[in-house]
Amino acid sequence: MEKIRIGLCGIGRAGWGMHIGEVALYPDDFEFKGACDTVPERMEAMEKRFPGCKAYPKFEDMINSPEIDLVVVAPPSKFHVEYAVKALEAGKYVLIEKPIGLNVEEAKVLAEADK
C-alpha cells in the first residue's frame, strides 16, 4: 500500500499540537508532503521535522500539487469551510479540524461541495 500524502493547512495549536503527533504514529501509512501557514517559521519547522515536506505560502499552490492526496484543514475555525471547499474542488480528500463550520449554513455549503 502506498502512503497517503498529506498537506497540512494551519500549523498552530490544532495542526502542530494534535494532527502532527497523530500522523507521526503511523509512518508506514502517512507522510507530510506539504504545509501551509501564515507564519513562515511554522512552515520551516515542518520542513525540518518531516524531510520531503514542502512549505507552501499559498494554500492554492498546496492543494493543486499532485504530491498531495489529503488536505488536513486546521486553521482558525472561520476559515474551515472556505479552505475545505477549495480542497474538495481541487479533487483532494479533506479532513477538517472541528468545527466543520460556524453555523448550519456553512455545514450545508460543505455538504454540497462534497457531492
Phi, psi and omega in degrees: 000136177281153178290148172277126185264120188255140168246122183259121176255111181102103185246042179259222184306306183284314182298304182284319187283334183238303188295318183298314180297320179294313181297321181297340178288344185233061185295341178278345185250330186227152171212143176279122178248349180204153178213138182225132179199163178276350181253110183305324181297328178292319179293321177298320179296323177295315180298323181288317183287326184237090178305136183096352177272127182257137176280133178238104177297334179248125180304318181300324178294321180293313184288342177268000179285132176289353179278353185249128176260318187234131177254123174266119183261107184222034175277188174306147188308325183296346180258355187305307184294314181305310183288323179296317179298315179300318180293319177298317179296334178276001177085019182263154166285151185226135169241126184249130172295145181288149358281157179290333178201170182270348180199177182297321181300317178295322178297323178292321177300315180295316179299320178293319179295329181291337179291000000 
